[in-house]
mmCIF file of C-alpha atoms in Angstrom:
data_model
loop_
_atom_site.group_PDB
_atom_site.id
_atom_site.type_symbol
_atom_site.label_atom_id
_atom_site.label_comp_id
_atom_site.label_asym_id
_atom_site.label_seq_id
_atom_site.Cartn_x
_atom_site.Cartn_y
_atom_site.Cartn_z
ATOM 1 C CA UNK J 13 33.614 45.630 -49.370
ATOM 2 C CA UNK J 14 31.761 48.537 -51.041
ATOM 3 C CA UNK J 15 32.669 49.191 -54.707
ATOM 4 C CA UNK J 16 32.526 52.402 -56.807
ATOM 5 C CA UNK J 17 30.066 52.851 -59.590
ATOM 6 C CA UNK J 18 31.596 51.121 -62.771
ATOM 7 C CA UNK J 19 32.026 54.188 -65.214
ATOM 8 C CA UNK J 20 29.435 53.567 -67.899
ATOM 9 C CA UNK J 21 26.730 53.525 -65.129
ATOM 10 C CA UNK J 22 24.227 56.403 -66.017
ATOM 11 C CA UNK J 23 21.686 57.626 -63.987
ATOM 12 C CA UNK J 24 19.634 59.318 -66.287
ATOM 13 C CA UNK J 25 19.509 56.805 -68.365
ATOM 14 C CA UNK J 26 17.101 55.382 -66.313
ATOM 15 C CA UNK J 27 14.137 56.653 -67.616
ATOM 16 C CA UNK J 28 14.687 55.553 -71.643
ATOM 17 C CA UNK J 29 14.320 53.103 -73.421
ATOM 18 C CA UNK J 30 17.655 52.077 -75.202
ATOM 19 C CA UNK J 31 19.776 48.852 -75.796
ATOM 20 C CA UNK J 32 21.954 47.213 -73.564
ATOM 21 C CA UNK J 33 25.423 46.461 -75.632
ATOM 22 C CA UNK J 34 26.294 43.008 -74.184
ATOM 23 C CA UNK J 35 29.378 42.046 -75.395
ATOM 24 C CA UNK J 36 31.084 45.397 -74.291
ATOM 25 C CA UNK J 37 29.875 45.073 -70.953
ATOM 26 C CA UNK J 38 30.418 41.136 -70.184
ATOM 27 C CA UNK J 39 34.476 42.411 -71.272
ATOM 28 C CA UNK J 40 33.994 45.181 -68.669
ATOM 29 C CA UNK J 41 32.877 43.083 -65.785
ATOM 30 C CA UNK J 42 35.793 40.475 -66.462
ATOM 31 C CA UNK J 43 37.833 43.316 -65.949
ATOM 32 C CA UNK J 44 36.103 44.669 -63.190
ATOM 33 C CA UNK J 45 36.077 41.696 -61.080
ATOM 34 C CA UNK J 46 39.692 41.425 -61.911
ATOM 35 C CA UNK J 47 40.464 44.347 -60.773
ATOM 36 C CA UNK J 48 38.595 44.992 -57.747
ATOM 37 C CA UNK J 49 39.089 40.695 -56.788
ATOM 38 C CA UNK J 50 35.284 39.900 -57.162
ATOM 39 C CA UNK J 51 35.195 35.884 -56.967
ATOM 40 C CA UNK J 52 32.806 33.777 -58.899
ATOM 41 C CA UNK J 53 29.178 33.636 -57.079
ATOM 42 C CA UNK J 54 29.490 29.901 -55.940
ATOM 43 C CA UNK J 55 32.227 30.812 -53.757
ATOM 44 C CA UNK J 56 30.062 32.728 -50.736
ATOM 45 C CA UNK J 57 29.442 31.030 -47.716
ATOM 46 C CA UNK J 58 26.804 33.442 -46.904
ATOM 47 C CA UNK J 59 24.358 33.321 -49.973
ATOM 48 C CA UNK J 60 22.410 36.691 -50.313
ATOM 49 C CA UNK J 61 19.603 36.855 -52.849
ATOM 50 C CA UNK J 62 18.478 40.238 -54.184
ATOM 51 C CA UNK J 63 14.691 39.715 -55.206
ATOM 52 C CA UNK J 64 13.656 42.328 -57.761
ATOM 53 C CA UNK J 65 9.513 42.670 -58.155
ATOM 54 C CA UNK J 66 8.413 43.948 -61.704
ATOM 55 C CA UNK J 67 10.974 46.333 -62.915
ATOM 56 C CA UNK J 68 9.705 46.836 -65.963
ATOM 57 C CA UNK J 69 9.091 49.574 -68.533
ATOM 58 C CA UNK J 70 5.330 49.048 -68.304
ATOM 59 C CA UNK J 71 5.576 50.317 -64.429
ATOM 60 C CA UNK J 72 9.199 52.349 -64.238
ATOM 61 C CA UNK J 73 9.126 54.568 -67.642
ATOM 62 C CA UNK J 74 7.213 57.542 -67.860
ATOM 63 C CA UNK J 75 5.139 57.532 -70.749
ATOM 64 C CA UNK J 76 4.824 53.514 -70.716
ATOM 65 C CA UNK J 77 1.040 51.636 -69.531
ATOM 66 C CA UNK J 78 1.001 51.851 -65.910
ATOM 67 C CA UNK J 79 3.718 54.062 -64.767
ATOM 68 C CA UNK J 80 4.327 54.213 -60.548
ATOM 69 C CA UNK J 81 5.615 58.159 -60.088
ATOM 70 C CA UNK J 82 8.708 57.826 -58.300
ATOM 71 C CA UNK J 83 10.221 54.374 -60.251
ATOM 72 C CA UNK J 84 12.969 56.333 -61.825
ATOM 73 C CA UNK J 85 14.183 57.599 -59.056
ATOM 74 C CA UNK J 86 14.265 54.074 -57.193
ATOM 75 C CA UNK J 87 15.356 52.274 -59.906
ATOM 76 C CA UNK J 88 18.767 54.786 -60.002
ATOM 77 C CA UNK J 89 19.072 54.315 -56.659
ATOM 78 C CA UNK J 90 18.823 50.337 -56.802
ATOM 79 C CA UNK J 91 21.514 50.363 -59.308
ATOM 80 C CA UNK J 92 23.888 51.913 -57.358
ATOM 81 C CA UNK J 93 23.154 49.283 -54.829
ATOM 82 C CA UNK J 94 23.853 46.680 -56.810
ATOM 83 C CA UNK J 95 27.015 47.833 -58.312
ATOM 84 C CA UNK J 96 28.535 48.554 -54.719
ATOM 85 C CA UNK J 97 27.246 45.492 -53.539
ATOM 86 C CA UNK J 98 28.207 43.292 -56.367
ATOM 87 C CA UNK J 99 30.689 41.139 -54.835
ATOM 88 C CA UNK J 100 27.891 40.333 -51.624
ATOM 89 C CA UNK J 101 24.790 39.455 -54.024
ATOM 90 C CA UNK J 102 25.077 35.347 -55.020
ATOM 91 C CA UNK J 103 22.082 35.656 -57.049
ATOM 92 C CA UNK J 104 19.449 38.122 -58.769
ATOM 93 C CA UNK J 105 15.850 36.925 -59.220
ATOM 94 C CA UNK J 106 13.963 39.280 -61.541
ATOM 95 C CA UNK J 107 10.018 38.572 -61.706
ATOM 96 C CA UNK J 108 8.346 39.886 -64.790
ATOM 97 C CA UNK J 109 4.507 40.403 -64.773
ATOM 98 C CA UNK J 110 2.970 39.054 -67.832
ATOM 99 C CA UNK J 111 -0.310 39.185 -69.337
ATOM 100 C CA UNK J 112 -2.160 38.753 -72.353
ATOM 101 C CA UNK J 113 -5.064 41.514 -73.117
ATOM 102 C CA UNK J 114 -8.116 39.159 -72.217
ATOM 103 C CA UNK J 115 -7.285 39.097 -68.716
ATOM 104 C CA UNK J 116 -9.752 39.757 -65.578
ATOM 105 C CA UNK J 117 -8.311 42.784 -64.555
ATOM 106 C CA UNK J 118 -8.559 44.149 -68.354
ATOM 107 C CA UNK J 119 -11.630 46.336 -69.543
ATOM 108 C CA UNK J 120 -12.480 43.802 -72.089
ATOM 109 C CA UNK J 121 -13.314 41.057 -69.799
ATOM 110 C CA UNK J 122 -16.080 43.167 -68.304
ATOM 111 C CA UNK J 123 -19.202 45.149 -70.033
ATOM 112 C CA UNK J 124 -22.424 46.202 -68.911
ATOM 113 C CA UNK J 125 -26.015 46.506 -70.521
ATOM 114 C CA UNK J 126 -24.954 49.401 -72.321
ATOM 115 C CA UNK J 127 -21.846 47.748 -74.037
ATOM 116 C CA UNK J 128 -19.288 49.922 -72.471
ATOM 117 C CA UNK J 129 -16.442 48.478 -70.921
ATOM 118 C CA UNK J 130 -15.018 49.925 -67.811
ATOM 119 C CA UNK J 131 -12.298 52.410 -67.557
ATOM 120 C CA UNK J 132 -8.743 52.107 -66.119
ATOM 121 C CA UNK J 133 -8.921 53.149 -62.685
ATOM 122 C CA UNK J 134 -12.751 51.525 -62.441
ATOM 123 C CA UNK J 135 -12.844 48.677 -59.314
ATOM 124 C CA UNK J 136 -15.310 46.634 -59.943
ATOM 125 C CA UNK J 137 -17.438 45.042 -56.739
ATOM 126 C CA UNK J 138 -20.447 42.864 -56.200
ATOM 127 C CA UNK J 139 -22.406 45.472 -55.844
ATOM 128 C CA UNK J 140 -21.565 46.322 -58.911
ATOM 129 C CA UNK J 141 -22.962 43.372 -60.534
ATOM 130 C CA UNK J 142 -26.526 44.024 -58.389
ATOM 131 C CA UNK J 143 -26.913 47.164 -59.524
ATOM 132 C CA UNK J 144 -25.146 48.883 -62.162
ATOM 133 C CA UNK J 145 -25.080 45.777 -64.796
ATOM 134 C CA UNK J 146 -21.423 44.602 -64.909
ATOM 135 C CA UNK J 147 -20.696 41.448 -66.014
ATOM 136 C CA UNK J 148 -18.206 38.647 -67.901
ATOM 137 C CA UNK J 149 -18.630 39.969 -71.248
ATOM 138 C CA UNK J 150 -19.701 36.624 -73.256
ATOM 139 C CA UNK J 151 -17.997 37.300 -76.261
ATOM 140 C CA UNK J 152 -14.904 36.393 -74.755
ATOM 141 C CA UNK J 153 -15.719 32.236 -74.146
ATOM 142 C CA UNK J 154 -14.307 30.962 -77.303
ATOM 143 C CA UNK J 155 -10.691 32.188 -75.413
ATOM 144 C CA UNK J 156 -11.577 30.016 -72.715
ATOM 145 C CA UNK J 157 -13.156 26.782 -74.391
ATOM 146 C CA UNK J 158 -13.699 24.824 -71.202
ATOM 147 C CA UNK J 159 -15.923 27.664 -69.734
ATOM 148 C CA UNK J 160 -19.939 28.469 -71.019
ATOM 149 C CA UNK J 161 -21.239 32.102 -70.505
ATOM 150 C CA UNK J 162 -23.227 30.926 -67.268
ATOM 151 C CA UNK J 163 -19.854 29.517 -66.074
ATOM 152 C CA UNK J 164 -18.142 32.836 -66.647
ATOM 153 C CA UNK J 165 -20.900 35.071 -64.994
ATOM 154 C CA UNK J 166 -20.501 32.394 -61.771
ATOM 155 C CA UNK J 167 -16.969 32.915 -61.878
ATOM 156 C CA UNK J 168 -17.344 36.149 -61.586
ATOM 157 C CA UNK J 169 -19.075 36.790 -58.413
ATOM 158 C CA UNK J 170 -17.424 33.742 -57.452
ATOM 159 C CA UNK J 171 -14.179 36.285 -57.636
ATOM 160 C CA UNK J 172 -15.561 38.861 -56.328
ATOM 161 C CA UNK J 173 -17.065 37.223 -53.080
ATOM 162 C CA UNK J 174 -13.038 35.585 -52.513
ATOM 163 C CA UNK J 175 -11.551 39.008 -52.534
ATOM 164 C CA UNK J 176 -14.227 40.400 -50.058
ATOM 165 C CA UNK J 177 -13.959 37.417 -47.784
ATOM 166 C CA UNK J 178 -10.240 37.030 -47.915
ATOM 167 C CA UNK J 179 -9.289 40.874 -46.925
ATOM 168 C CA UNK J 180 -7.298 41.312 -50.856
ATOM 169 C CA UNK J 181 -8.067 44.571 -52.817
ATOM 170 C CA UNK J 182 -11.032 44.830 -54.734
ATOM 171 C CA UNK J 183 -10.804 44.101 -58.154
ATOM 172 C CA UNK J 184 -9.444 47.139 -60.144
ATOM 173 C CA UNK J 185 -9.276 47.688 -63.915
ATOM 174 C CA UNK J 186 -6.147 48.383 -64.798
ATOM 175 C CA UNK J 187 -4.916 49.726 -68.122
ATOM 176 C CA UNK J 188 -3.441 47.048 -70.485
ATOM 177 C CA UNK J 189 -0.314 46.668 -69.701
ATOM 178 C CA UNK J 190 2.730 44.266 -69.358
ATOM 179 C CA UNK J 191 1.691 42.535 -72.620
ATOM 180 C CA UNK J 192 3.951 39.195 -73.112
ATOM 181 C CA UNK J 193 5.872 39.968 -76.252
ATOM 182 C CA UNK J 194 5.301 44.200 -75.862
ATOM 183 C CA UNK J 195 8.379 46.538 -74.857
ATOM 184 C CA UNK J 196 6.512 47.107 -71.437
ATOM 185 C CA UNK J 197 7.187 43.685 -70.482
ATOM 186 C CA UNK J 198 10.530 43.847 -70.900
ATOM 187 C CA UNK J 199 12.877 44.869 -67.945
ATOM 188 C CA UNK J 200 14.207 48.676 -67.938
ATOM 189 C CA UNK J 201 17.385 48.692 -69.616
ATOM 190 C CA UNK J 202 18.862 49.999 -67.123
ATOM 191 C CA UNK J 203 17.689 47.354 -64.247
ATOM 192 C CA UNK J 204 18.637 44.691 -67.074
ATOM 193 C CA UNK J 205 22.148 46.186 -67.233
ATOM 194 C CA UNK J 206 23.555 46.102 -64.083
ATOM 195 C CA UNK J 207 21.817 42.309 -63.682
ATOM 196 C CA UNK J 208 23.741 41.570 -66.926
ATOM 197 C CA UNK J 209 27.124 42.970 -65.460
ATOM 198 C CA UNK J 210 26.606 41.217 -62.371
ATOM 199 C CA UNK J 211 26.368 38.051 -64.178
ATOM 200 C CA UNK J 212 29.131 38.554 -65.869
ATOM 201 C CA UNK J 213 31.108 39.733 -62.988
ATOM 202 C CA UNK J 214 30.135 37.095 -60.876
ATOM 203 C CA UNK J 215 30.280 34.641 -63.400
ATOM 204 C CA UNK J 216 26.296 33.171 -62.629
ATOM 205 C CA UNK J 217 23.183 33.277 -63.898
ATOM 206 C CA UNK J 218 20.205 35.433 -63.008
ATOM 207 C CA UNK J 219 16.654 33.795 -62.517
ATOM 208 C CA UNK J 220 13.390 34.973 -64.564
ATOM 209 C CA UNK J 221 10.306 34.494 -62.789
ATOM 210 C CA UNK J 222 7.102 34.944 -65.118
ATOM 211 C CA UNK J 223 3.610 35.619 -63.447
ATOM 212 C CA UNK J 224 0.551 36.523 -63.960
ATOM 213 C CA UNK J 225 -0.461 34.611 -66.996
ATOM 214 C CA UNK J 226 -4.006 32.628 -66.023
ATOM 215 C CA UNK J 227 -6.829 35.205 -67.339
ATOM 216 C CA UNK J 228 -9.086 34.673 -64.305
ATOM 217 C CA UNK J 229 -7.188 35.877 -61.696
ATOM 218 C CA UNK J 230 -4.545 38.562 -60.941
ATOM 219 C CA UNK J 231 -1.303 37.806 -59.253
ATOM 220 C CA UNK J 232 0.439 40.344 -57.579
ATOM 221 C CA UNK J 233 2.743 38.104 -55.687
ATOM 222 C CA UNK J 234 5.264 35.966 -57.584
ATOM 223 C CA UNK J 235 4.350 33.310 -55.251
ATOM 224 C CA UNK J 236 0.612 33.053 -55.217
ATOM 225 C CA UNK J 237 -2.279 34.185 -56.882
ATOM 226 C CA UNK J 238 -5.295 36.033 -55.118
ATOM 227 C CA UNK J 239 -7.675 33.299 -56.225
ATOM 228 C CA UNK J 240 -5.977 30.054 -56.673
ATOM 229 C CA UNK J 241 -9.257 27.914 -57.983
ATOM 230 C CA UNK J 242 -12.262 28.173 -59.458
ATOM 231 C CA UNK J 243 -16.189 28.642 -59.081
ATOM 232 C CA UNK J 244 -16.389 24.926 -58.942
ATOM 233 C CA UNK J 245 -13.678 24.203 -56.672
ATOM 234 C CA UNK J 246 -10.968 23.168 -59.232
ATOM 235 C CA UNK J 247 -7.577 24.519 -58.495
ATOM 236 C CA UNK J 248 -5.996 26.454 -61.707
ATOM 237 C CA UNK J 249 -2.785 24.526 -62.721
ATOM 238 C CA UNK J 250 1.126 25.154 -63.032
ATOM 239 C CA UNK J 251 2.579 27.553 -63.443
ATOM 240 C CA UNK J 252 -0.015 29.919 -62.806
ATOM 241 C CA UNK J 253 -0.361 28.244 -58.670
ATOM 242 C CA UNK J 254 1.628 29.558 -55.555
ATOM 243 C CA UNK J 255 5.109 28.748 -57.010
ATOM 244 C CA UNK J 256 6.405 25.677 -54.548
ATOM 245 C CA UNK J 257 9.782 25.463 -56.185
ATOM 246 C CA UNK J 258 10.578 29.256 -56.250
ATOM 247 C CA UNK J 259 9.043 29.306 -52.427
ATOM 248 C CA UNK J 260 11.944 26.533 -51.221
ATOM 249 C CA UNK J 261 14.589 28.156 -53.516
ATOM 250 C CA UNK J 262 14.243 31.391 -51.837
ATOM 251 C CA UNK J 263 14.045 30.079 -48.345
ATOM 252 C CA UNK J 264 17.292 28.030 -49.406
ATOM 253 C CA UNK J 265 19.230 31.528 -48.875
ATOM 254 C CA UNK J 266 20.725 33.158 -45.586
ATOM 255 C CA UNK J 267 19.553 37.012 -46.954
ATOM 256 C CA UNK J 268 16.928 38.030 -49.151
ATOM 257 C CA UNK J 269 16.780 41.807 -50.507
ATOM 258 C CA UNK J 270 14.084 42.843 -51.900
ATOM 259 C CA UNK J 271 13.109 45.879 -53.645
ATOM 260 C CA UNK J 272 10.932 46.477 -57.152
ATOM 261 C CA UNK J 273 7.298 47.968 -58.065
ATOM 262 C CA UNK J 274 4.605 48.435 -57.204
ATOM 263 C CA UNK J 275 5.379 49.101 -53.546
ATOM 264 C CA UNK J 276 1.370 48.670 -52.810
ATOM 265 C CA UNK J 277 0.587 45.430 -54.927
ATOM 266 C CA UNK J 278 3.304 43.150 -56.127
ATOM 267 C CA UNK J 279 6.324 43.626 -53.756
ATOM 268 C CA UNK J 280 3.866 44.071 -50.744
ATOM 269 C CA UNK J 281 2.245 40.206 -51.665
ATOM 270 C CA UNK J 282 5.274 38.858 -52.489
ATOM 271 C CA UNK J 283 6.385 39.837 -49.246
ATOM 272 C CA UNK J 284 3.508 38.667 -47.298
ATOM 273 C CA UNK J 285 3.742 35.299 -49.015
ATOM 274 C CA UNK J 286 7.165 35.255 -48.136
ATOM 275 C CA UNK J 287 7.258 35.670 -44.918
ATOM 276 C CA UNK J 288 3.791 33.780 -44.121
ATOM 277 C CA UNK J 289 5.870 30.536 -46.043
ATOM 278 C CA UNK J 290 8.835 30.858 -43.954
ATOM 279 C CA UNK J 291 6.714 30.854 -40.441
ATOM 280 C CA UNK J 292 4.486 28.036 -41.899
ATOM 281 C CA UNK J 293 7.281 26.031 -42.528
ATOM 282 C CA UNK J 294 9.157 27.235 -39.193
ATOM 283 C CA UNK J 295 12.183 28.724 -40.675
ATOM 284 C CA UNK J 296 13.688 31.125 -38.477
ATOM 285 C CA UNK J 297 13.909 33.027 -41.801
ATOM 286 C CA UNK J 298 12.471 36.888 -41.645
ATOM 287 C CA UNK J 299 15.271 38.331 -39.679
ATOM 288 C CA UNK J 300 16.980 37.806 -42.818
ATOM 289 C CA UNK J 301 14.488 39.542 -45.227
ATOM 290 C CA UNK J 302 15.690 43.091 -45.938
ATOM 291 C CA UNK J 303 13.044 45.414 -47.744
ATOM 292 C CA UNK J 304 14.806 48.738 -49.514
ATOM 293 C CA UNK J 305 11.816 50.822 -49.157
ATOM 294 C CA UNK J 306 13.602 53.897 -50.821
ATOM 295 C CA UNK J 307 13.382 51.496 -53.994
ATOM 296 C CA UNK J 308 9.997 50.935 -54.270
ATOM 297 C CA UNK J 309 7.001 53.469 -54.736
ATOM 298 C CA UNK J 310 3.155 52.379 -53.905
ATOM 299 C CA UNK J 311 0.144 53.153 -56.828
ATOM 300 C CA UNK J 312 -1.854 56.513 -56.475
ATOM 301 C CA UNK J 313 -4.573 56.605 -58.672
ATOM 302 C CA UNK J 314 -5.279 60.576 -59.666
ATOM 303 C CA UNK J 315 -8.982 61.148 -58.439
ATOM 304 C CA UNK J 316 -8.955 57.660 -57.540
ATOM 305 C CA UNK J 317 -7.618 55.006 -54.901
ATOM 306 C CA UNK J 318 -4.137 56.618 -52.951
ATOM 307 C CA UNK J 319 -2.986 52.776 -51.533
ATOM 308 C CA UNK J 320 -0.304 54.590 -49.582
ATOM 309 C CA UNK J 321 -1.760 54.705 -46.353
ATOM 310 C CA UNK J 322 -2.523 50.826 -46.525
ATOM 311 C CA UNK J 323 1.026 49.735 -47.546
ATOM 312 C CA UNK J 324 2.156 51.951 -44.848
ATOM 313 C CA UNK J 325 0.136 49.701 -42.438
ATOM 314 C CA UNK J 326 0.953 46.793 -44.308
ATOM 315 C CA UNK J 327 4.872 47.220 -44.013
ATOM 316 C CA UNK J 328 4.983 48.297 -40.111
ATOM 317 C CA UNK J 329 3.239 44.624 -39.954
ATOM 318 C CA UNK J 330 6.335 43.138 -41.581
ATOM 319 C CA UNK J 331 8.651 45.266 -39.136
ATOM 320 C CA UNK J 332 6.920 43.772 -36.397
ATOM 321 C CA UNK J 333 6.907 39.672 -37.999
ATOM 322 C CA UNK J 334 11.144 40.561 -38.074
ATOM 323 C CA UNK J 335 11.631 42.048 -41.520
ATOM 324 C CA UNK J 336 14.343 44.513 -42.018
ATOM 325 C CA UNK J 337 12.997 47.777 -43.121
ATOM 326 C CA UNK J 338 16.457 49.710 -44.874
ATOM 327 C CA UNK J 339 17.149 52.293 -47.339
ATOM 328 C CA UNK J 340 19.619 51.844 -50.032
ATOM 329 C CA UNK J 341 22.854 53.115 -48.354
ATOM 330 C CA UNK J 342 22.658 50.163 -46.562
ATOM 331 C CA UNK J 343 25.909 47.720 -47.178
ATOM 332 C CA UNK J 344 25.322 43.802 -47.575
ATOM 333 C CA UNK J 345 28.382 43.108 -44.777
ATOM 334 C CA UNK J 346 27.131 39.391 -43.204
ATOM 335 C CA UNK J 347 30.626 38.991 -42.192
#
């Protein structure tokens, strides 16, 4: 059954920053599932999980850190899905990127002879290191105690040389962003809203996925990072490793949805990861994953790196492995 858009949903709300008032909406979704006979989540026989990448106001508000052009429009349009599809979605899983400012992907974890860090927008590459003068900047140990400045400056190629060989995107410097305690890491109010009213209406509990936290790596996909170990061979620990737990809790449902930002980076890992988990483990899984493209938007750098042509390539390779490639007019019906 497809519902109509609860009447406090606004769209252009959707690109400010405001507060979501609770208590007046948990009374609204009572009365909303009373009305249109929404049951409580644990009753579905066919569990459907909606798997939102990154929605926050770092990425989806103009104005914020590392806005994608395009979020607001996806993010109104994803919030319409939900609310007519709120009696078909058992559970929402919101990731939330989350970094600190000493972080490897952060222009103060890199400097060169002339003690400039590099700009936003900068990728740094080995040869980089050869012959321009890039480096770990030193002064940054005492944040990591258990590494000396020769251990840093072999970490860093070591990183570099795992990207290469592994086929991941070269290390870019990105502009700080997503900072753990900041109003860019929280979710847009809008996003957190209708997850809210779902709750509520459903009577269950979203799940909030933190990544991206261990400053040597990045970590575009919730359920991996792109380097998973060190220079010296020693894996980094929980909870900054491939996520087993969420891995088998998402493979636990019959449907996935997925939709979130950054179309390019974070959903497109998290969906490789995904589906590369469910054929290692021989699930007969991605025929169930269903990526709402017209809710996501991929990174163009102005004057720098466009990664739309890649993700293009990327996602025709997860039409082929079985995925679902929709738009959100598409109704959750499993029936």
């Amino acid at each position: 059954m497809t519902l109509p858009l609860p009447p406090f949903y606004n769209a252009e709300r959707l690109s400010t920053l405001w507060s979501v008032p609770y208590q007046e909406r948990a009374s609204q979704a009572r009365q909303w599932a009373g009305q249109h006979q929404i049951p409580p989540a644990f009753t579905d026989d066919i569990r459907t999980c909606l798997l939102l990448i990154d929605l926050q106001n770092t990425f989806c508000l103009p104005n914020f850190e590392l806005f994608v052009p395009g979020a607001v429009a996806d993010n109104q349009r994803l919030c319409q899905f939900i609310y007519r599809n709120l009696g078909h979605i058992t559970e929402i899983c919101a990731t939330l990127d989350t970094h600190q400012p000493l972080q490897i992907f952060h222009p103060i974890f890199w400097i060169n002879d002339q003690g400039e860090h590099p700009a936003p927008g900068r990728q740094i590459t080995l040869e980089d290191l050869d012959q321009q003068g890039w480096r770990v900047n030193p002064a940054i140990c005492h944040v990591l105690s258990h590494y000396t400045d020769a251990d840093l400056q072999a970490y860093g190629r070591y990183y570099l040389e795992q990207l290469e060989a592994t086929g991941k995107y070269r290390l870019m410097i990105w502009p700080y962003h997503s900072l753990l305690g900041g109003m860019g890491h929280a979710l847009v109010a809008g996003i957190e809203e209708a997850i809210f009213f779902h709750g509520m209406a459903r009577q269950t509990q979203a799940r909030l996925e933190l990544k991206g936290r261990h400053p040597l790596t990045e970590n575009y996909s919730v359920l991996g990072a792109e380097v998973t170990e060190n220079h010296l061979g020693r894996a980094f620990t929980a909870p900054d490793r491939p996520d087993v737990d969420l891995i088998k809790h998402l493979l636990d449902f019959d449907q996935i949805v997925i939709a979130g930002q950054a179309k390019s980076h974070c959903v497109a890992w998290t969906i490789a990861d995904l589906v590369t988990a469910a054929e290692a483990k021989g699930v007969d899984f991605v025929n169930r994953l269903h990526i709402l493209e017209d809710c996501m938007s991929s990174v163009v750098i102005p004057g720098g790196v466009d990664f739309r042509g890649p993700t293009e390539e990327l996602f025709a390779q997860f039409g082929d492995r079985g995925c679902q490639r929709l738009d959100s007019h598409w109704t959750i019906d499993f029936s």
